[in-house]
Coordinates of C-alpha atoms in Angstrom, one line a residue:
Chain A
M1 CA 104.3 167.8 122.9
G2 CA 105.5 166.6 119.5
Y3 CA 108.1 164.0 118.8
V4 CA 111.6 165.4 118.4
K5 CA 114.1 163.3 116.5
D6 CA 117.5 163.2 118.2
K7 CA 120.2 165.0 116.4
P8 CA 122.5 162.2 115.1
K9 CA 125.8 162.0 116.9
L10 CA 128.8 162.8 114.9
S11 CA 131.3 160.1 114.9
E12 CA 135.1 160.4 114.3
R13 CA 134.5 158.2 111.3
K14 CA 132.5 160.9 109.6
I15 CA 135.3 163.4 110.2
V16 CA 137.8 161.0 108.8
K17 CA 135.7 160.5 105.7
A18 CA 135.3 164.3 105.1
V19 CA 139.0 164.9 105.6
S20 CA 140.0 162.0 103.4
A21 CA 137.9 163.4 100.6
L22 CA 139.5 166.8 101.0
L23 CA 143.0 165.4 100.8
E24 CA 142.3 163.1 97.9
K25 CA 141.0 166.1 96.1
K26 CA 144.3 167.8 96.7
G27 CA 146.1 164.8 95.1
Y28 CA 147.1 162.8 98.1
N29 CA 147.1 159.0 98.2
V30 CA 145.1 158.3 101.4
R31 CA 145.5 155.1 103.3
K32 CA 142.2 153.4 103.9
E33 CA 143.1 152.0 107.2
E34 CA 144.5 153.6 110.4
V35 CA 148.2 153.3 110.6
Q36 CA 149.8 152.1 113.8
F37 CA 152.7 154.1 115.1
C38 CA 153.9 152.4 118.3
E39 CA 151.0 152.5 120.8
R40 CA 149.1 155.1 118.7
F41 CA 146.9 154.8 115.6
I42 CA 147.1 157.6 113.1
D43 CA 143.6 158.3 111.8
I44 CA 144.8 159.4 108.3
L45 CA 148.1 159.1 106.7
C46 CA 148.7 160.1 103.1
W47 CA 151.4 161.3 100.7
K48 CA 151.6 162.3 97.1
N49 CA 152.4 159.4 94.9
K50 CA 155.2 161.0 92.8
S51 CA 157.5 162.5 95.5
R52 CA 156.5 160.4 98.5
S53 CA 158.1 163.2 100.5
D54 CA 155.1 165.2 101.7
I55 CA 153.7 162.8 104.2
V56 CA 150.6 164.2 105.9
A57 CA 149.2 162.8 109.2
V58 CA 145.8 163.8 110.6
E59 CA 144.4 163.3 114.1
A60 CA 140.6 163.4 114.0
K61 CA 138.5 164.2 117.0
V62 CA 134.9 165.2 117.6
K63 CA 136.0 167.4 120.5
A64 CA 138.8 167.5 123.1
P65 CA 141.2 169.6 121.1
T66 CA 144.0 169.6 123.8
K67 CA 144.2 165.8 123.7
A68 CA 144.1 165.9 119.9
F69 CA 147.0 168.3 119.6
E70 CA 149.0 166.4 122.1
Q71 CA 148.5 163.2 120.2
A72 CA 149.1 164.8 116.8
S73 CA 152.3 166.4 118.0
R74 CA 153.8 162.8 118.1
Y75 CA 153.1 162.3 114.4
R76 CA 155.6 164.9 113.6
Y77 CA 158.3 162.3 113.9
I78 CA 157.2 160.5 110.8
A79 CA 155.2 163.2 108.9
D80 CA 156.1 166.4 107.1
Y81 CA 152.8 168.0 107.9
V82 CA 150.4 167.2 110.7
Y83 CA 146.8 168.4 111.1
V84 CA 144.1 168.1 113.7
A85 CA 140.7 167.7 112.2
I86 CA 137.9 168.7 114.5
L87 CA 134.2 169.5 114.3
R88 CA 133.7 173.3 113.9
D89 CA 131.7 174.6 116.8
S90 CA 133.5 172.5 119.4
C91 CA 136.1 174.6 121.0
N92 CA 137.0 176.7 117.9
K93 CA 138.9 179.3 119.8
K94 CA 141.0 176.8 121.8
S95 CA 141.8 174.8 118.6
I96 CA 143.0 178.0 116.8
E97 CA 145.2 178.9 119.8
L98 CA 146.7 175.4 119.9
S99 CA 147.2 175.3 116.2
T100 CA 149.0 178.7 116.1
S101 CA 151.2 177.8 119.1
T102 CA 152.2 174.3 118.0
G103 CA 152.5 174.7 114.2
I104 CA 150.1 171.8 113.7
G105 CA 147.5 172.6 111.0
L106 CA 143.8 172.8 111.7
I107 CA 141.0 171.3 109.6
F108 CA 137.4 172.2 110.4
V109 CA 134.6 169.8 109.5
R110 CA 131.2 171.3 109.0
R111 CA 127.8 170.0 108.0
D112 CA 125.9 171.4 105.0
S113 CA 122.2 171.9 104.6
L114 CA 121.9 168.4 103.1
D115 CA 123.4 166.9 106.2
R116 CA 126.7 166.1 104.4
Y117 CA 130.0 166.7 106.1
Y118 CA 132.8 168.6 104.4
A119 CA 136.2 169.7 105.5
T120 CA 138.2 172.9 105.0
I121 CA 141.7 173.8 106.0
E122 CA 141.5 176.5 108.5
I123 CA 145.2 176.9 109.4
K124 CA 148.1 175.5 107.3
P125 CA 150.7 173.5 109.3
K126 CA 154.4 174.3 109.5
K127 CA 156.7 171.7 108.0
S128 CA 157.9 169.3 110.7
I129 CA 161.5 169.8 111.8
Y130 CA 161.3 166.6 113.9
K131 CA 160.7 164.1 111.0
D132 CA 163.2 161.2 111.2
N133 CA 163.6 159.4 107.9
G134 CA 164.9 156.3 109.7
L135 CA 161.8 156.2 111.8
V136 CA 159.6 156.7 108.7
K137 CA 161.3 153.7 107.1
Y138 CA 160.8 151.7 110.2
V139 CA 157.1 152.5 110.6
L140 CA 156.0 152.7 107.0
G141 CA 158.4 150.2 105.4
D142 CA 160.8 150.7 102.5
N143 CA 158.3 151.9 99.9
Y144 CA 155.7 152.9 102.4
N145 CA 154.2 149.5 101.9
I146 CA 153.0 149.4 105.5
K147 CA 152.1 145.9 106.7
L148 CA 148.6 146.7 107.9
K149 CA 147.0 143.3 107.6
R150 CA 148.1 139.9 108.7
T151 CA 149.7 138.1 105.7
S152 CA 149.1 134.6 106.9
Chain B
M1 CA 165.1 141.7 160.2
N2 CA 168.1 143.9 161.0
S3 CA 167.5 147.5 161.6
G4 CA 169.3 149.8 159.2
V5 CA 169.3 147.2 156.5
K6 CA 167.4 148.0 153.4
Y7 CA 165.2 145.5 151.5
F8 CA 164.2 145.1 147.9
F9 CA 161.8 142.3 147.3
L10 CA 160.7 141.1 143.9
R11 CA 157.1 140.2 143.5
M12 CA 156.4 137.4 141.0
G13 CA 152.9 137.4 139.7
S14 CA 152.6 134.9 136.9
N15 CA 154.4 132.0 135.2
T16 CA 155.4 134.3 132.3
E17 CA 157.6 136.2 134.8
K18 CA 159.5 133.1 135.7
Q19 CA 162.2 133.8 133.1
Y20 CA 163.0 137.2 134.7
V21 CA 163.0 135.8 138.3
K22 CA 165.3 133.0 137.3
K23 CA 167.8 135.4 135.9
T24 CA 167.7 138.3 138.4
G25 CA 165.9 136.8 141.5
T26 CA 169.1 136.3 143.5
L27 CA 170.0 139.9 143.2
F28 CA 167.0 140.9 145.3
S29 CA 166.5 140.5 149.1
G30 CA 163.9 137.9 148.5
L31 CA 160.8 136.9 146.5
L32 CA 157.2 137.7 147.3
V33 CA 154.2 135.9 145.9
K34 CA 150.5 136.3 146.5
T35 CA 148.7 133.4 148.0
N36 CA 146.3 133.0 145.0
Y37 CA 149.3 132.7 142.7
F38 CA 151.0 130.3 145.1
E39 CA 147.9 128.1 145.1
S40 CA 147.8 128.0 141.3
A41 CA 151.5 126.9 141.0
P42 CA 152.6 125.5 144.4
G43 CA 155.0 122.9 143.0
M44 CA 156.9 125.3 140.7
L45 CA 157.1 128.1 143.4
S46 CA 158.2 125.8 146.2
G47 CA 160.9 124.5 144.0
M48 CA 162.0 128.0 143.1
F49 CA 162.1 129.1 146.7
L50 CA 164.2 126.1 147.6
K51 CA 166.6 126.8 144.8
F52 CA 166.9 130.5 145.8
S53 CA 167.4 129.6 149.4
S54 CA 170.2 127.1 148.5
L55 CA 171.9 129.6 146.3
K56 CA 171.6 132.5 148.8
P57 CA 170.6 131.3 152.2
S58 CA 170.2 134.9 153.5
R59 CA 167.5 135.6 150.9
G60 CA 164.1 134.2 151.3
Y61 CA 160.5 134.3 150.3
I62 CA 157.3 135.9 151.6
I63 CA 153.7 134.8 150.9
D64 CA 151.3 137.7 150.8
P65 CA 148.0 136.5 152.3
I66 CA 146.0 139.1 150.3
T67 CA 143.0 138.6 152.7
Y68 CA 141.6 142.0 151.5
V69 CA 140.3 140.4 148.3
F70 CA 137.5 138.8 150.2
S71 CA 136.1 142.2 151.2
L72 CA 135.9 143.2 147.5
E73 CA 132.8 142.6 145.3
P74 CA 132.7 138.9 144.3
E75 CA 133.4 139.8 140.6
F76 CA 137.1 140.1 141.5
I77 CA 137.4 136.5 142.7
R78 CA 135.0 135.0 140.1
S79 CA 135.6 134.1 136.5
W80 CA 133.9 132.3 133.6
Q81 CA 134.9 128.7 133.5
K82 CA 134.2 126.0 131.0
V83 CA 132.7 122.8 132.3
D84 CA 130.7 119.8 131.0
V85 CA 127.0 120.8 130.6
D86 CA 125.8 118.0 133.0
K87 CA 128.2 119.1 135.7
A88 CA 127.6 122.9 135.5
E89 CA 125.0 123.2 138.2
K90 CA 126.7 120.9 140.6
R91 CA 130.0 122.7 140.3
L92 CA 128.3 126.0 141.0
R93 CA 126.5 124.6 144.0
D94 CA 129.6 122.9 145.4
D95 CA 132.0 125.8 144.8
L96 CA 129.7 128.6 145.9
R97 CA 128.2 126.6 148.8
L98 CA 124.7 127.0 147.5
G99 CA 121.9 125.1 149.3
T100 CA 119.7 122.8 147.4
R101 CA 116.8 125.3 147.7
E102 CA 118.9 128.3 146.5
K103 CA 118.2 129.3 142.9
I104 CA 121.1 129.7 140.5
P105 CA 120.7 133.0 138.7
R106 CA 120.5 132.5 134.9
S107 CA 123.2 135.1 134.4
W108 CA 125.7 132.7 135.9
I109 CA 125.5 130.1 133.1
R110 CA 126.0 130.8 129.4
K111 CA 126.8 129.1 126.2
I112 CA 130.4 129.2 124.8
K113 CA 130.4 131.9 122.0
Y114 CA 132.7 130.1 119.6
P115 CA 133.1 126.5 120.9
S116 CA 135.9 124.3 119.5
K117 CA 135.2 120.7 118.7
R118 CA 136.4 119.6 122.1
Q119 CA 134.1 122.1 123.8
K120 CA 131.0 120.8 122.1
N121 CA 129.4 119.5 125.3
K122 CA 130.7 122.3 127.5
I123 CA 129.2 125.4 128.9
E124 CA 130.5 128.4 130.8
I125 CA 129.7 129.0 134.5
Y126 CA 130.5 132.2 136.5
N127 CA 132.2 130.5 139.3
I128 CA 134.6 131.3 142.1
M129 CA 138.3 130.9 141.1
K130 CA 139.8 127.7 142.4
A131 CA 142.6 129.3 144.3
F132 CA 140.2 131.7 146.1
R133 CA 137.9 128.9 147.0
K134 CA 140.7 127.0 148.6
L135 CA 142.0 130.0 150.4
A136 CA 138.5 130.9 151.7
D137 CA 138.2 127.4 153.2
L138 CA 141.6 127.6 154.7
Y139 CA 141.3 131.1 156.2
F140 CA 137.7 131.2 157.4
S141 CA 135.3 129.3 159.6
D142 CA 132.5 127.5 157.8
N143 CA 129.8 130.2 158.1
I144 CA 132.1 132.9 156.7
A145 CA 133.6 130.6 154.0
S146 CA 130.1 129.8 152.8
V147 CA 129.4 133.5 151.7
I148 CA 132.7 133.9 149.8
G149 CA 132.0 134.4 146.2
K150 CA 128.4 135.5 146.8
R151 CA 129.0 138.8 148.5
A152 CA 131.8 140.9 149.9
L153 CA 132.9 140.2 153.5
A154 CA 132.1 142.9 156.0
K155 CA 133.6 143.6 159.5
E156 CA 130.3 142.5 161.0
D157 CA 130.8 139.0 159.7
F158 CA 133.6 138.5 162.2
K159 CA 132.7 137.6 165.8
D160 CA 135.6 137.6 168.4
Q161 CA 136.2 133.9 168.1
T162 CA 136.0 133.8 164.3
L163 CA 138.5 136.6 164.1
I164 CA 141.0 134.8 166.3
S165 CA 140.7 131.6 164.3
F166 CA 141.0 133.7 161.0
V167 CA 144.2 135.3 162.2
K168 CA 145.6 131.9 163.3
N169 CA 144.7 130.3 160.0
V170 CA 146.4 133.1 158.0
I171 CA 149.6 132.7 160.0
S172 CA 149.5 128.9 159.8
Y173 CA 148.9 129.0 156.1
Q174 CA 152.1 131.1 155.5
E175 CA 154.2 129.0 157.9
T176 CA 153.3 125.7 156.4
A177 CA 152.6 126.5 152.7
I178 CA 156.0 125.1 151.7
T179 CA 156.9 122.8 154.5
S180 CA 153.6 120.9 154.2
R181 CA 154.5 120.0 150.7
Y182 CA 157.5 118.2 151.9
D183 CA 155.9 116.6 154.9
T184 CA 156.1 113.1 153.7
S185 CA 158.4 110.2 154.5
R186 CA 160.1 110.8 151.2
Y187 CA 161.5 114.1 152.4
S188 CA 162.0 113.2 156.1
D189 CA 165.7 113.6 155.9
F190 CA 165.4 117.1 154.4
K191 CA 162.7 118.4 156.7
D192 CA 165.1 120.7 158.7
I193 CA 166.5 122.4 155.7
I194 CA 163.2 123.4 154.1
P195 CA 163.2 127.2 154.4
S196 CA 160.5 129.1 156.4
P197 CA 159.2 132.4 155.1
L198 CA 161.4 135.4 155.6
M199 CA 158.4 137.2 157.1
I200 CA 154.9 136.3 158.2
L201 CA 152.3 138.9 157.3
S202 CA 149.2 139.8 159.2
P203 CA 145.8 139.5 157.6
Y204 CA 144.7 142.9 156.2
F205 CA 141.7 144.8 154.7
L206 CA 141.5 148.2 153.1
I207 CA 141.1 151.1 155.5
N208 CA 138.8 153.8 154.3
D209 CA 137.6 155.3 157.6
E210 CA 138.1 155.2 161.3
D211 CA 135.9 152.2 161.8
D212 CA 138.0 150.2 159.4
L213 CA 141.1 151.3 161.3
K214 CA 139.6 150.1 164.6
F215 CA 138.9 146.8 163.0
M216 CA 142.5 146.5 161.6
V217 CA 144.0 147.5 165.1
K218 CA 142.0 144.6 166.5
I219 CA 143.5 142.3 163.8
W220 CA 147.0 143.6 164.4
N221 CA 146.7 143.1 168.2
L222 CA 145.5 139.5 167.6
F223 CA 148.4 139.0 165.3
D224 CA 150.7 140.3 168.0
S225 CA 149.4 137.8 170.5
Q226 CA 149.1 134.8 168.1
Y227 CA 152.5 135.2 166.5
D228 CA 155.3 136.3 168.8
K229 CA 158.3 135.7 166.6
G230 CA 160.5 138.6 165.4
N231 CA 159.7 138.1 161.7
G232 CA 156.1 138.9 162.1
A233 CA 154.9 141.9 160.0
I234 CA 151.7 143.9 160.1
V235 CA 150.2 145.1 156.9
L236 CA 148.6 148.6 156.5
Q237 CA 146.5 149.0 153.4
C238 CA 144.8 152.4 153.2
T239 CA 143.7 155.1 150.8
I240 CA 145.9 158.2 150.4
N241 CA 143.1 160.4 151.6
F242 CA 142.8 158.5 154.8
L243 CA 146.6 158.6 155.3
E244 CA 146.6 162.4 154.7
D245 CA 143.6 163.1 156.9
N246 CA 144.5 160.8 159.8
L247 CA 148.2 160.7 159.9
Q248 CA 148.5 161.2 163.7
L249 CA 145.7 158.8 164.4
L250 CA 147.4 156.1 162.3
L251 CA 150.8 156.7 163.9
D252 CA 149.2 156.6 167.4
S253 CA 147.4 153.3 166.6
L254 CA 150.5 151.7 165.2
S255 CA 152.5 152.7 168.3
T256 CA 150.4 150.4 170.4
I257 CA 151.3 147.4 168.2
R258 CA 154.4 145.5 169.3
K259 CA 155.4 144.3 165.8
N260 CA 158.0 146.5 164.3
N261 CA 157.9 145.3 160.7
L262 CA 155.2 147.1 158.7
F263 CA 154.2 146.6 155.1
L264 CA 152.5 149.7 153.7
W265 CA 150.2 149.7 150.7
I266 CA 148.7 153.0 149.8
D267 CA 145.8 152.3 147.5
Q268 CA 146.2 153.6 144.0
F269 CA 148.9 156.0 145.1
D270 CA 150.7 157.3 142.0
E271 CA 153.8 159.2 143.2
E272 CA 154.1 161.0 139.9
I273 CA 150.7 162.6 139.9
A274 CA 150.2 162.8 143.7
S275 CA 149.7 166.4 145.1
S276 CA 152.4 167.9 147.3
T277 CA 150.3 167.4 150.4
Q278 CA 149.7 163.7 149.5
L279 CA 153.4 163.1 148.8
E280 CA 154.2 164.9 152.0
A281 CA 151.8 162.7 154.0
Y282 CA 153.6 159.6 152.6
V283 CA 157.0 161.0 153.5
K284 CA 155.9 162.1 157.0
F285 CA 154.3 158.8 157.7
V286 CA 157.5 156.9 156.7
T287 CA 159.7 159.3 158.7
Q288 CA 157.6 159.3 161.8
A289 CA 156.8 155.6 161.8
S290 CA 160.5 154.8 161.5
S291 CA 161.3 157.2 164.3
S292 CA 159.1 155.2 166.5
G293 CA 160.9 152.0 165.6
K294 CA 158.8 150.7 162.7
Q295 CA 160.5 149.3 159.7
V296 CA 158.3 150.4 156.9
I297 CA 158.4 148.5 153.6
N298 CA 156.3 149.8 150.7
L299 CA 154.4 146.9 149.3
Y300 CA 153.7 148.7 146.0
A301 CA 156.5 151.1 145.7
G302 CA 156.5 153.9 143.1
G303 CA 159.4 155.2 141.1
L304 CA 160.3 157.7 143.8
S305 CA 160.2 155.4 146.8
P306 CA 163.8 154.3 146.8
L307 CA 164.7 157.9 147.4
L308 CA 162.9 157.7 150.7
F309 CA 165.6 155.3 152.2
P310 CA 167.5 158.1 154.0
F311 CA 164.2 159.3 155.4
G312 CA 163.4 156.0 157.1
L313 CA 161.9 153.7 154.5
A314 CA 163.3 150.2 155.2
G315 CA 162.4 148.6 151.9
I316 CA 160.4 148.3 148.8
V317 CA 158.6 145.6 146.9
N318 CA 158.5 145.8 143.1
N319 CA 156.7 143.8 140.5
V320 CA 158.6 142.0 137.7
G321 CA 156.3 144.0 135.4
Y322 CA 156.5 147.7 135.7
G323 CA 153.4 148.7 137.6
L324 CA 154.4 151.5 139.9
Q325 CA 151.2 151.7 141.9
R326 CA 148.3 149.5 142.5
G327 CA 144.7 149.7 143.6
A328 CA 143.0 147.2 145.8
E329 CA 140.6 146.3 143.0
P330 CA 142.4 144.0 140.5
V331 CA 142.6 145.0 136.9
K332 CA 142.0 142.2 134.4
G333 CA 145.0 141.8 132.2
G334 CA 145.0 141.8 128.4
I335 CA 147.8 141.6 126.0
P336 CA 150.6 143.5 127.6
T337 CA 151.9 146.9 126.3
A338 CA 155.5 147.9 126.3
H339 CA 156.5 150.6 128.8
F340 CA 159.9 152.1 129.2
Y341 CA 161.0 153.0 132.7
I342 CA 162.8 156.4 132.6
P343 CA 165.3 156.2 135.5
T344 CA 166.1 159.9 135.7
L345 CA 162.4 160.7 135.8
H346 CA 161.4 157.7 137.9
I347 CA 158.3 157.1 135.8
R348 CA 157.3 154.7 133.1
E349 CA 155.8 155.7 129.8
Q350 CA 154.7 153.9 126.6
V351 CA 157.4 153.7 123.9
L352 CA 156.2 156.6 121.6
A353 CA 155.4 158.8 124.7
T354 CA 159.0 158.2 125.9
Y355 CA 160.5 159.0 122.5
D356 CA 158.3 162.1 122.4
L357 CA 159.6 163.2 125.8
L358 CA 163.2 162.6 124.8
I359 CA 162.9 164.6 121.6
R360 CA 161.0 167.4 123.3
N361 CA 163.5 167.7 126.0
N362 CA 166.4 167.3 123.5
I363 CA 167.8 164.4 125.5
G364 CA 169.9 161.5 124.4
S365 CA 170.7 162.6 120.8
T366 CA 174.0 160.7 121.0
K367 CA 174.6 157.4 122.7
E368 CA 176.9 159.1 125.2
E369 CA 174.1 161.6 126.1
F370 CA 171.6 158.8 126.3
Y371 CA 173.7 156.7 128.7
R372 CA 174.4 159.8 130.8
D373 CA 170.9 161.4 130.9
V374 CA 168.5 158.4 130.4
C375 CA 170.0 155.0 131.2
S376 CA 173.2 153.0 130.8
C377 CA 171.8 149.6 131.8
P378 CA 173.1 146.6 129.8
V379 CA 169.9 146.4 127.7
C380 CA 170.1 150.1 126.7
K381 CA 173.8 149.6 125.9
E382 CA 173.0 146.7 123.6
G383 CA 170.3 148.5 121.6
I384 CA 171.0 152.2 121.8
K385 CA 174.1 152.6 119.6
N386 CA 173.2 155.9 117.9
G387 CA 171.2 157.7 120.6
V388 CA 167.5 158.3 120.6
K389 CA 167.0 157.3 116.9
D390 CA 167.5 153.7 118.0
F391 CA 164.8 153.9 120.7
V392 CA 161.6 153.0 118.8
P393 CA 163.2 150.3 116.6
F394 CA 164.7 148.7 119.7
Y395 CA 162.0 149.0 122.4
G396 CA 159.0 149.5 120.2
V397 CA 159.0 146.4 118.0
L398 CA 155.4 145.4 117.1
D399 CA 153.8 142.4 115.4
F400 CA 150.4 140.7 115.2
P401 CA 149.9 138.5 118.2
K402 CA 149.9 134.8 117.6
S403 CA 147.4 134.3 120.4
R404 CA 144.8 136.4 118.7
P405 CA 144.5 135.3 115.1
D406 CA 141.7 137.8 114.3
S407 CA 143.6 140.9 115.7
T408 CA 144.1 143.8 113.4
K409 CA 146.2 145.6 116.0
K410 CA 149.9 144.9 116.4
Y411 CA 151.3 144.4 119.9
P412 CA 154.8 144.5 121.3
T413 CA 156.8 141.4 120.4
P414 CA 158.0 139.1 123.2
E415 CA 161.5 140.4 122.5
A416 CA 160.4 144.0 123.0
L417 CA 158.6 143.2 126.2
K418 CA 161.6 141.3 127.4
R419 CA 163.9 144.3 126.7
C420 CA 161.6 146.7 128.5
T421 CA 161.3 144.4 131.5
F422 CA 165.0 143.6 131.9
H423 CA 165.7 147.3 131.5
F424 CA 163.2 148.1 134.3
L425 CA 164.6 145.5 136.6
F426 CA 168.2 146.6 136.1
S427 CA 167.3 150.2 136.5
R428 CA 165.4 149.6 139.7
L429 CA 168.3 147.5 141.1
K430 CA 170.7 150.2 140.3
E431 CA 168.4 152.8 142.0
Y432 CA 168.0 150.6 145.0
S433 CA 171.7 149.9 145.5
W434 CA 172.5 153.6 145.1
A435 CA 169.8 154.7 147.5
M436 CA 170.4 152.2 150.3
N437 CA 173.6 154.0 151.3
A438 CA 172.7 157.5 150.2
T439 CA 172.3 160.4 152.6
R440 CA 169.6 163.1 152.7
E441 CA 172.0 165.5 150.9
E442 CA 172.9 163.0 148.2
V443 CA 169.3 162.3 147.5
I444 CA 168.5 166.0 147.2
H445 CA 171.5 166.5 145.0
R446 CA 170.4 163.6 142.8
L447 CA 166.9 165.1 142.4
T448 CA 168.5 168.5 141.5
T449 CA 170.6 166.9 138.8
E450 CA 167.6 165.0 137.4
I451 CA 165.5 168.2 137.5
N452 CA 168.2 169.9 135.5
I453 CA 168.2 167.2 132.8
W454 CA 164.5 167.6 132.0
R455 CA 162.7 170.7 130.9
I456 CA 159.2 169.3 130.9
K457 CA 157.5 166.5 132.9
K458 CA 159.6 167.0 136.0
D459 CA 157.1 168.6 138.4
H460 CA 156.9 165.5 140.6
L461 CA 160.7 165.6 141.1
Q462 CA 160.5 169.2 142.2
R463 CA 157.6 168.4 144.6
L464 CA 159.6 165.7 146.3
K465 CA 162.7 167.8 146.5
N466 CA 160.8 170.6 148.2
I467 CA 159.4 168.1 150.7
F468 CA 162.8 166.4 151.4
K469 CA 164.4 169.8 152.0
K470 CA 162.0 170.3 155.0
M471 CA 162.6 166.8 156.4
P472 CA 165.4 165.6 158.7
S473 CA 167.4 162.6 157.6
R474 CA 166.9 159.3 159.5
I475 CA 170.4 158.2 158.9

């Protein structure tokens, strides 16, 4: 029996990296750190620099789409568009069902032949009707200058 | 205890809870503290009990002997402690009663990861906590006390005579915990006015099976014979599975015990997620035990428990913090998170989860609607001026913790935690004072109203309502 190298485990970090690249390509200014929203951390939060109106929030998960959509649904209070980014091949059907029923967008992350991860938008999200600008200001600050690091 | 009177005790678990107890303590039937906490702050707690007794003589205090902890794995009563390097081995040998030939495992001693200047000559030892060492010596005979901290106690450790002295010691500890502190000539004139505990609790261990029950019946019988005053209370700590599967056996066993006061602790029983049959077992137990003359007080009452008053529950004990269930195995605390108690759902949720529930149920969009359908306690009235949109900025304030300079995560500010805690205490007091005089029909009507407020997350209310409809009232 020969030696079989373990398939490297995909971490959430790789999904975040692939999705960030996709959104940057689409002209979004992507925060480099997770953004805290009460007890939750939003994996990716970004917006277009000019308008600052189209806030996009992404919940990244390797699997467990039900949990991902449940968490992502809470981001609709501060974001215009919310996505769940998930590895393709893990519960594709369930993810598509949840995306269609909730209006939360779906991003699939795949691996190419060179072992690089790349993301594609599978289902576009509906614009959030729950976004509360007061809450956006409270969480992100006046000019979205979120205090992510300790200043002193 | 008077039959028909309902009790609401407040459990104080740490010094940080003192601020809440000072402000609201006299509104409760009494205070309850666990022995290990009492041992860590006896002066402050004795003073507090005296003060409360002088303000409201009818209110009192209870000291929970928490004997069950000695039957858990030792990790729950041990901790890493910093000591001088040259004293480390001796401390471990003394505190854990290790013989000179017994080897100290290497894993019990370690270097301090980031020592400060003052800790230069110190080291960490995995030792038994001071309060538990003291309690073990006070509760148990020497041969049993010497194994505490090294292994979990088993039923077989107790011989007849050691069991009698154990029961006696636990009673004596509670009776004299406060009075012994004033047993000097300095206080001789005040000796008669030092208050005794409102109730004396029996020792108790977790019941998982019939053998455990037999052992506990033995302890309860000994307690009956060793303490014949009316304020004696037996403690029943069991799993929900055991309660469900052995309801009649439990009731039959309890009927042989003379003591009528009964503290009930169902291990890890979460009233929100409990199945219908589990919830029904709890309600049936309370109804039938109270029918046979027992005054059942839930030691770790969930959100729904006050609604059981018309069905025979005699009282509840609540933490200052908002844990609504508890397992026997202690959970180590970290930095606290803010939870909001939702009075019309009788559950607690984190701030964002609560906000999400309110929005998804379309509840509380104006302040009037919020006060009607969610809460109208003084804290909510202070902060919720524009309905649900004020919720996160008022209850969910976050900042970097001062106690963790390297933290990149924000935590609820002390103000946010204070708001959540006072809101919880006020809400529970309101529930309690409503339920203590409520009838079966009023409780069912209240549940119906609450079910109608919420579209989602209300299954537990429906489950309880269905059970109540089948049960006769005890009032």
